[in-house]
Amino acid sequence: MYNHIPVMLEEAIEYLNPQPGDFIADCTLGGGGYTIEIAKLVGPKGKVLAIDLDETAINHAKLKTAQAGLKNISFYHANFRDLKRIVEEEFSHSPLPRLAGLVFDLGLSSAQLEDSARGFSFQKDAPLDMAFGSLISERRTEEIVNLTPVSELTKIISQFGEERFALSIARSIAKTRSVRPIKTTSELVAAIERAVPGVYKRQRLHFATRTFQALRIATNEELISLEKLLASLKDVMAPGGRVVGISFHSLEDRLIKQFFRNEARDCICPPNFPICSCNHKAWLKILTKKVITASPEEITVNPRSRSAKLRAALILPTFAKASAGE
Ligand SMILES: C[S@@+](CC[C@H](N)C(=O)[O-])C[C@H]1O[C@@H](n2cnc3c(N)ncnc32)[C@H](O)[C@@H]1O
């Protein structure tokens, strides 16, 4: 059983606007919620490139889509940061078609969080491994926790977790690991518990949530992957194509927002430059002037959607000329 309710599915499909015959990348397959919907809409002449780092997600989705009789999906057990290579591999026959749509829905799935064999949850005792899949070293979380200097660990917990007790948590981890290495989620929870005040432990948000989130982001280099994915859009998207991104973390949302803003502008010189020297040309248009969030009804049914933020952009039709001339 792979349990995951797609977040803002209706809104994502509306902005993506898949048409029969389109080639579309779902960069974060997960439970296949988006992929299946898109595969139906693009029809037998279209195709979905479904990517995930997690082989469990891929295997589950292969079964589910076969049962649904969908044959227009190519599965890639890969990191979406390698999107350009994936598109080249898929369309190795030239000329390279460009994508009419691309969607990414960041973070981890409910199935991954609930899997008691994996180290994502502070509520389950598991080996300290927060890798999304085998393409990421399964020792990485353990190495970050046991080998990173306190100052660096504090930075990770504070930046990626937005945790105000980052320094004392990092110090407590260092004290614990000086006796023996921290190898399980429970040992990590205990170290965090020793570092935070009693009132923090009585709040609605579990006191280990932010530290676990930070370590997961660091383990999978999630912000670096997102930056690389965004940077590859110019190489893979077709003029008139649409990009839809859903994120759950303010740093990710900021990256997407700033990327869209920059690429939608004709000049990206610093404001104090008297004349433009960047020669930058806008190649996309922002479709979501204001960020889209889940409806109160969806949040009631699926509380996980509470922190989701959707942003979408259209690749300018004029981008054709620019890319043809490359
Ligand atoms: C929130 S889930 C996606 C859920 C999916 N939209 C659905 O409706 O079922 C995120 C998925 O992205 C995958 N993932 C996260 N970062 C990735 C990356 N850099 N490359 C490929 N897959 C990634 C995770 O393994 C997880 O399965």
CSV table of C-alpha atoms and ligand atoms in Angstrom, one decimal:
chain,number,residue,atom,x,y,z
A,1,MET,CA,0.0,0.0,0.0
A,2,TYR,CA,1.4,3.4,-1.0
A,3,ASN,CA,-0.6,6.1,0.7
A,4,HIS,CA,-0.5,9.6,-0.6
A,5,ILE,CA,-3.3,12.1,-1.3
A,6,PRO,CA,-2.2,14.5,-4.1
A,7,VAL,CA,-2.1,18.1,-2.9
A,8,MET,CA,-4.0,20.8,-5.0
A,9,LEU,CA,-4.4,18.3,-7.9
A,10,GLU,CA,-7.2,20.3,-9.5
A,11,GLU,CA,-5.3,23.6,-9.4
A,12,ALA,CA,-2.1,21.9,-10.6
A,13,ILE,CA,-3.9,20.4,-13.6
A,14,GLU,CA,-5.6,23.7,-14.4
A,15,TYR,CA,-2.4,25.6,-14.5
A,16,LEU,CA,-0.5,22.8,-16.4
A,17,ASN,CA,-3.4,22.6,-18.9
A,18,PRO,CA,-2.3,19.3,-20.5
A,19,GLN,CA,-3.5,18.7,-24.1
A,20,PRO,CA,-3.8,15.5,-26.2
A,21,GLY,CA,-0.4,14.7,-27.7
A,22,ASP,CA,1.7,16.8,-25.1
A,23,PHE,CA,4.9,15.6,-23.6
A,24,ILE,CA,4.9,16.4,-19.9
A,25,ALA,CA,7.4,15.8,-17.1
A,26,ASP,CA,6.1,14.9,-13.6
A,27,CYS,CA,9.4,15.5,-11.7
A,28,THR,CA,8.1,14.0,-8.4
A,29,LEU,CA,6.0,11.0,-9.2
A,30,GLY,CA,5.3,9.9,-5.6
A,31,GLY,CA,2.0,8.1,-5.4
A,32,GLY,CA,1.3,8.9,-9.1
A,33,GLY,CA,-1.6,11.3,-8.3
A,34,TYR,CA,-0.5,13.9,-10.9
A,35,THR,CA,1.0,11.5,-13.4
A,36,ILE,CA,-2.1,9.4,-13.8
A,37,GLU,CA,-4.3,12.5,-14.3
A,38,ILE,CA,-1.9,14.0,-16.8
A,39,ALA,CA,-1.4,10.6,-18.7
A,40,LYS,CA,-5.2,10.4,-19.2
A,41,LEU,CA,-5.3,14.0,-20.5
A,42,VAL,CA,-2.4,13.8,-22.9
A,43,GLY,CA,-3.8,10.5,-24.4
A,44,PRO,CA,-2.0,7.8,-26.3
A,45,LYS,CA,-0.1,10.3,-28.6
A,46,GLY,CA,1.3,12.2,-25.6
A,47,LYS,CA,3.7,11.0,-22.9
A,48,VAL,CA,4.5,11.6,-19.3
A,49,LEU,CA,8.0,11.4,-18.1
A,50,ALA,CA,7.6,10.3,-14.4
A,51,ILE,CA,10.6,10.8,-12.3
A,52,ASP,CA,11.3,9.9,-8.7
A,53,LEU,CA,14.4,9.2,-6.5
A,54,ASP,CA,12.4,6.5,-4.6
A,55,GLU,CA,12.3,3.1,-6.2
A,56,THR,CA,9.3,2.1,-4.0
A,57,ALA,CA,7.3,5.0,-5.5
A,58,ILE,CA,8.3,3.9,-9.1
A,59,ASN,CA,7.4,0.2,-8.5
A,60,HIS,CA,4.1,1.1,-7.0
A,61,ALA,CA,3.2,3.6,-9.7
A,62,LYS,CA,4.2,1.1,-12.4
A,63,LEU,CA,1.6,-1.4,-11.0
A,64,LYS,CA,-1.0,1.2,-10.5
A,65,THR,CA,-0.8,2.7,-14.0
A,66,ALA,CA,-0.7,-0.8,-15.6
A,67,GLN,CA,-3.9,-1.6,-13.8
A,68,ALA,CA,-5.4,1.6,-15.1
A,69,GLY,CA,-4.3,0.6,-18.7
A,70,LEU,CA,-2.1,3.6,-19.1
A,71,LYS,CA,0.8,2.9,-21.5
A,72,ASN,CA,2.0,6.5,-22.2
A,73,ILE,CA,4.3,6.9,-19.1
A,74,SER,CA,8.1,6.5,-19.1
A,75,PHE,CA,9.4,6.0,-15.6
A,76,TYR,CA,12.8,7.3,-14.5
A,77,HIS,CA,14.4,6.3,-11.2
A,78,ALA,CA,16.5,9.5,-11.1
A,79,ASN,CA,17.0,12.9,-9.5
A,80,PHE,CA,15.1,15.6,-11.2
A,81,ARG,CA,18.2,17.7,-11.1
A,82,ASP,CA,19.3,15.6,-14.1
A,83,LEU,CA,16.2,16.5,-16.1
A,84,LYS,CA,18.1,17.6,-19.2
A,85,ARG,CA,19.8,14.2,-19.4
A,86,ILE,CA,16.5,12.4,-18.9
A,87,VAL,CA,14.8,14.3,-21.7
A,88,GLU,CA,17.7,13.6,-24.0
A,89,GLU,CA,17.6,9.9,-23.1
A,90,GLU,CA,13.8,9.8,-23.7
A,91,PHE,CA,14.0,11.5,-27.0
A,92,SER,CA,17.3,10.1,-28.2
A,93,HIS,CA,15.9,10.2,-31.8
A,94,SER,CA,16.3,13.7,-33.0
A,95,PRO,CA,15.2,16.4,-33.2
A,96,LEU,CA,14.8,16.9,-29.5
A,97,PRO,CA,11.1,17.7,-28.7
A,98,ARG,CA,10.6,20.1,-25.9
A,99,LEU,CA,8.2,19.7,-23.0
A,100,ALA,CA,4.7,21.3,-23.1
A,101,GLY,CA,4.5,21.0,-19.4
A,102,LEU,CA,6.4,20.3,-16.2
A,103,VAL,CA,5.2,19.8,-12.7
A,104,PHE,CA,7.1,19.3,-9.4
A,105,ASP,CA,5.6,18.7,-6.0
A,106,LEU,CA,8.5,18.9,-3.6
A,107,GLY,CA,9.3,17.2,-0.3
A,108,LEU,CA,8.3,13.7,0.8
A,109,SER,CA,5.2,11.7,0.4
A,110,SER,CA,2.9,10.4,3.2
A,111,ALA,CA,4.0,6.9,2.3
A,112,GLN,CA,7.6,7.7,2.8
A,113,LEU,CA,6.8,9.5,6.1
A,114,GLU,CA,4.8,6.5,7.4
A,115,ASP,CA,7.2,3.8,6.3
A,116,SER,CA,8.5,2.5,9.6
A,117,ALA,CA,11.6,1.1,8.0
A,118,ARG,CA,12.8,4.5,7.0
A,119,GLY,CA,14.1,7.3,9.1
A,120,PHE,CA,11.8,10.2,8.2
A,121,SER,CA,9.5,10.1,11.2
A,122,PHE,CA,10.3,11.1,14.8
A,123,GLN,CA,7.4,8.9,15.8
A,124,LYS,CA,8.9,5.7,14.6
A,125,ASP,CA,12.2,4.0,15.7
A,126,ALA,CA,14.2,3.5,12.5
A,127,PRO,CA,17.8,3.7,11.3
A,128,LEU,CA,18.9,7.3,10.8
A,129,ASP,CA,18.5,7.4,7.1
A,130,MET,CA,16.4,10.2,5.5
A,131,ALA,CA,17.5,9.5,1.9
A,132,PHE,CA,14.6,9.6,-0.6
A,133,GLY,CA,16.1,6.6,-2.4
A,134,SER,CA,19.1,4.5,-3.1
A,135,LEU,CA,20.7,7.1,-5.4
A,136,ILE,CA,21.5,9.0,-2.3
A,137,SER,CA,24.0,7.5,0.1
A,138,GLU,CA,22.0,5.8,2.9
A,139,ARG,CA,24.7,6.9,5.4
A,140,ARG,CA,24.4,10.5,4.6
A,141,THR,CA,22.0,11.5,7.5
A,142,GLU,CA,24.1,9.5,10.0
A,143,GLU,CA,27.2,11.3,8.7
A,144,ILE,CA,25.6,14.7,9.0
A,145,VAL,CA,24.5,14.0,12.5
A,146,ASN,CA,27.7,12.4,13.8
A,147,LEU,CA,30.4,14.2,11.9
A,148,THR,CA,29.3,17.7,11.2
A,149,PRO,CA,30.9,20.4,13.4
A,150,VAL,CA,28.5,22.1,15.8
A,151,SER,CA,28.6,25.4,14.0
A,152,GLU,CA,27.7,23.8,10.7
A,153,LEU,CA,25.0,21.6,12.3
A,154,THR,CA,23.5,24.7,13.9
A,155,LYS,CA,23.4,26.4,10.5
A,156,ILE,CA,21.6,23.4,8.9
A,157,ILE,CA,19.0,23.1,11.7
A,158,SER,CA,18.4,26.8,11.8
A,159,GLN,CA,18.3,27.5,8.1
A,160,PHE,CA,16.5,24.4,6.8
A,161,GLY,CA,14.4,23.8,9.9
A,162,GLU,CA,13.9,27.4,10.9
A,163,GLU,CA,14.4,26.1,14.4
A,164,ARG,CA,15.0,28.7,17.1
A,165,PHE,CA,16.7,26.2,19.4
A,166,ALA,CA,19.2,25.1,16.7
A,167,LEU,CA,22.3,25.9,18.7
A,168,SER,CA,21.3,24.1,21.8
A,169,ILE,CA,20.0,21.1,19.7
A,170,ALA,CA,23.4,21.0,17.8
A,171,ARG,CA,25.3,21.1,21.1
A,172,SER,CA,23.1,18.3,22.6
A,173,ILE,CA,23.7,16.2,19.5
A,174,ALA,CA,27.5,16.8,19.8
A,175,LYS,CA,27.4,15.8,23.5
A,176,THR,CA,25.4,12.6,22.8
A,177,ARG,CA,27.6,11.5,19.9
A,178,SER,CA,30.8,12.1,21.9
A,179,VAL,CA,29.7,9.1,24.1
A,180,ARG,CA,28.6,7.0,21.1
A,181,PRO,CA,27.4,7.6,17.6
A,182,ILE,CA,23.7,8.4,17.1
A,183,LYS,CA,22.3,5.7,14.8
A,184,THR,CA,18.5,5.7,15.2
A,185,THR,CA,15.7,8.2,15.0
A,186,SER,CA,14.8,7.6,18.7
A,187,GLU,CA,18.4,8.4,19.8
A,188,LEU,CA,18.2,11.6,17.8
A,189,VAL,CA,14.7,12.5,19.3
A,190,ALA,CA,16.2,11.9,22.8
A,191,ALA,CA,19.1,14.3,22.0
A,192,ILE,CA,16.7,17.0,20.8
A,193,GLU,CA,14.4,16.5,23.8
A,194,ARG,CA,17.4,17.2,26.2
A,195,ALA,CA,18.0,20.5,24.4
A,196,VAL,CA,14.7,22.2,24.3
A,197,PRO,CA,12.7,23.8,27.1
A,198,GLY,CA,9.6,22.1,28.7
A,199,VAL,CA,7.1,24.5,27.2
A,200,TYR,CA,8.4,23.8,23.7
A,201,LYS,CA,7.6,20.1,24.3
A,202,ARG,CA,4.0,20.9,25.1
A,203,GLN,CA,3.3,22.8,21.8
A,204,ARG,CA,1.1,21.4,19.0
A,205,LEU,CA,4.1,21.0,16.7
A,206,HIS,CA,6.3,18.1,17.9
A,207,PHE,CA,9.6,19.4,19.2
A,208,ALA,CA,11.6,17.3,16.8
A,209,THR,CA,9.7,18.3,13.6
A,210,ARG,CA,11.9,21.1,12.5
A,211,THR,CA,15.2,19.3,13.2
A,212,PHE,CA,14.0,16.2,11.2
A,213,GLN,CA,12.9,18.4,8.3
A,214,ALA,CA,16.3,20.2,8.3
A,215,LEU,CA,18.2,16.9,8.3
A,216,ARG,CA,16.1,15.5,5.5
A,217,ILE,CA,16.6,18.6,3.4
A,218,ALA,CA,20.4,18.5,4.0
A,219,THR,CA,20.6,14.7,3.3
A,220,ASN,CA,18.9,15.0,-0.1
A,221,GLU,CA,20.4,18.4,-0.9
A,222,GLU,CA,16.9,19.4,-1.7
A,223,LEU,CA,17.5,23.1,-2.4
A,224,ILE,CA,20.5,22.4,-4.7
A,225,SER,CA,18.3,19.9,-6.7
A,226,LEU,CA,15.6,22.5,-7.0
A,227,GLU,CA,18.1,25.2,-8.2
A,228,LYS,CA,19.4,22.7,-10.8
A,229,LEU,CA,15.9,21.8,-11.9
A,230,LEU,CA,15.0,25.4,-12.4
A,231,ALA,CA,18.2,26.1,-14.3
A,232,SER,CA,17.4,23.3,-16.7
A,233,LEU,CA,14.0,24.6,-17.6
A,234,LYS,CA,15.3,26.7,-20.4
A,235,ASP,CA,16.9,23.7,-22.1
A,236,VAL,CA,13.8,21.4,-21.9
A,237,MET,CA,10.7,23.5,-22.2
A,238,ALA,CA,8.8,24.3,-25.4
A,239,PRO,CA,7.5,27.8,-26.2
A,240,GLY,CA,4.0,28.1,-24.8
A,241,GLY,CA,4.8,25.4,-22.3
A,242,ARG,CA,3.8,25.6,-18.6
A,243,VAL,CA,5.7,25.0,-15.4
A,244,VAL,CA,3.9,24.3,-12.1
A,245,GLY,CA,5.7,24.0,-8.8
A,246,ILE,CA,4.4,23.1,-5.4
A,247,SER,CA,6.5,23.6,-2.3
A,248,PHE,CA,6.1,23.2,1.4
A,249,HIS,CA,9.0,25.1,2.7
A,250,SER,CA,9.6,28.9,2.6
A,251,LEU,CA,13.1,28.6,1.3
A,252,GLU,CA,11.9,26.5,-1.7
A,253,ASP,CA,9.0,28.8,-2.4
A,254,ARG,CA,11.4,31.8,-2.3
A,255,LEU,CA,13.7,30.1,-4.8
A,256,ILE,CA,10.8,29.4,-7.2
A,257,LYS,CA,9.3,32.9,-6.8
A,258,GLN,CA,12.7,34.6,-7.4
A,259,PHE,CA,13.5,32.4,-10.3
A,260,PHE,CA,10.2,33.2,-12.0
A,261,ARG,CA,10.5,36.9,-11.2
A,262,ASN,CA,14.0,37.1,-12.7
A,263,GLU,CA,13.2,35.1,-15.8
A,264,ALA,CA,10.1,37.2,-16.5
A,265,ARG,CA,12.1,40.4,-16.6
A,266,ASP,CA,14.0,41.9,-19.6
A,267,CYS,CA,16.7,43.3,-17.4
A,268,ILE,CA,18.2,41.8,-14.2
A,269,CYS,CA,20.9,44.3,-13.6
A,270,PRO,CA,21.2,45.6,-10.0
A,271,PRO,CA,18.8,48.5,-9.4
A,272,ASN,CA,21.7,51.0,-9.1
A,273,PHE,CA,23.0,50.3,-12.6
A,274,PRO,CA,22.3,53.4,-14.7
A,275,ILE,CA,22.1,51.4,-18.0
A,276,CYS,CA,21.4,47.8,-18.7
A,277,SER,CA,24.5,45.6,-19.2
A,278,CYS,CA,23.0,42.2,-18.7
A,279,ASN,CA,21.3,41.7,-22.0
A,280,HIS,CA,18.8,39.4,-20.3
A,281,LYS,CA,15.5,38.8,-22.1
A,282,ALA,CA,12.3,37.7,-20.4
A,283,TRP,CA,11.4,34.1,-21.5
A,284,LEU,CA,8.5,33.3,-19.2
A,285,LYS,CA,5.4,34.9,-17.9
A,286,ILE,CA,4.2,34.4,-14.3
A,287,LEU,CA,0.7,33.0,-14.3
A,288,THR,CA,0.2,33.2,-10.5
A,289,LYS,CA,0.5,36.8,-9.5
A,290,LYS,CA,-0.3,35.7,-6.0
A,291,VAL,CA,0.8,32.4,-4.6
A,292,ILE,CA,-2.0,29.7,-4.7
A,293,THR,CA,-2.8,27.8,-1.5
A,294,ALA,CA,-5.1,24.9,-0.7
A,295,SER,CA,-8.8,25.6,-0.1
A,296,PRO,CA,-10.1,25.3,3.5
A,297,GLU,CA,-12.1,22.2,2.3
A,298,GLU,CA,-8.9,20.5,1.1
A,299,ILE,CA,-7.1,21.4,4.3
A,300,THR,CA,-9.8,19.8,6.3
A,301,VAL,CA,-9.6,16.5,4.3
A,302,ASN,CA,-5.8,16.6,3.9
A,303,PRO,CA,-4.1,18.7,6.6
A,304,ARG,CA,-0.8,18.2,4.8
A,305,SER,CA,-1.9,20.6,2.2
A,306,ARG,CA,-1.9,23.4,4.8
A,307,SER,CA,1.6,24.6,4.0
A,308,ALA,CA,1.5,23.9,0.2
A,309,LYS,CA,2.3,26.9,-2.1
A,310,LEU,CA,1.7,26.6,-5.9
A,311,ARG,CA,3.3,28.9,-8.4
A,312,ALA,CA,3.0,28.6,-12.2
A,313,ALA,CA,4.6,30.2,-15.3
A,314,LEU,CA,4.1,30.1,-19.0
A,315,ILE,CA,7.1,29.9,-21.4
A,316,LEU,CA,6.7,32.9,-23.7
A,317,PRO,CA,5.8,31.9,-27.3
A,318,THR,CA,8.6,34.2,-28.5
A,319,PHE,CA,11.1,32.0,-26.6
A,320,ALA,CA,10.9,29.8,-29.8
A,321,LYS,CA,13.0,32.3,-31.7
A,322,ALA,CA,15.5,32.7,-29.0
A,323,SER,CA,16.0,29.0,-28.5
A,324,ALA,CA,16.1,28.2,-32.3
A,325,GLY,CA,18.9,30.7,-32.6
A,326,GLU,CA,21.0,29.1,-29.8
B,1,LIG,C1,5.2,15.1,-2.3
B,1,LIG,S1,5.7,13.6,-3.1
B,1,LIG,C2,4.9,13.8,-4.7
B,1,LIG,C3,3.5,13.3,-4.7
B,1,LIG,C4,2.8,13.2,-6.1
B,1,LIG,N1,2.7,14.5,-6.6
B,1,LIG,C5,1.5,12.6,-5.9
B,1,LIG,O1,0.5,13.2,-6.2
B,1,LIG,O2,1.4,11.4,-5.6
B,1,LIG,C6,7.3,14.0,-3.5
B,1,LIG,C7,8.1,12.9,-4.3
B,1,LIG,O3,9.2,13.5,-4.9
B,1,LIG,C8,10.3,12.7,-4.7
B,1,LIG,N2,11.5,13.5,-4.8
B,1,LIG,C9,11.9,14.5,-3.9
B,1,LIG,N3,13.0,15.1,-4.4
B,1,LIG,C10,13.3,14.5,-5.6
B,1,LIG,C11,14.4,14.7,-6.6
B,1,LIG,N4,15.3,15.6,-6.4
B,1,LIG,N5,14.3,14.0,-7.7
B,1,LIG,C12,13.4,13.0,-7.9
B,1,LIG,N6,12.4,12.8,-7.0
B,1,LIG,C13,12.4,13.5,-5.9
B,1,LIG,C14,10.2,12.0,-3.4
B,1,LIG,O4,10.8,10.8,-3.4
B,1,LIG,C15,8.6,11.8,-3.3
B,1,LIG,O5,8.3,10.5,-3.8
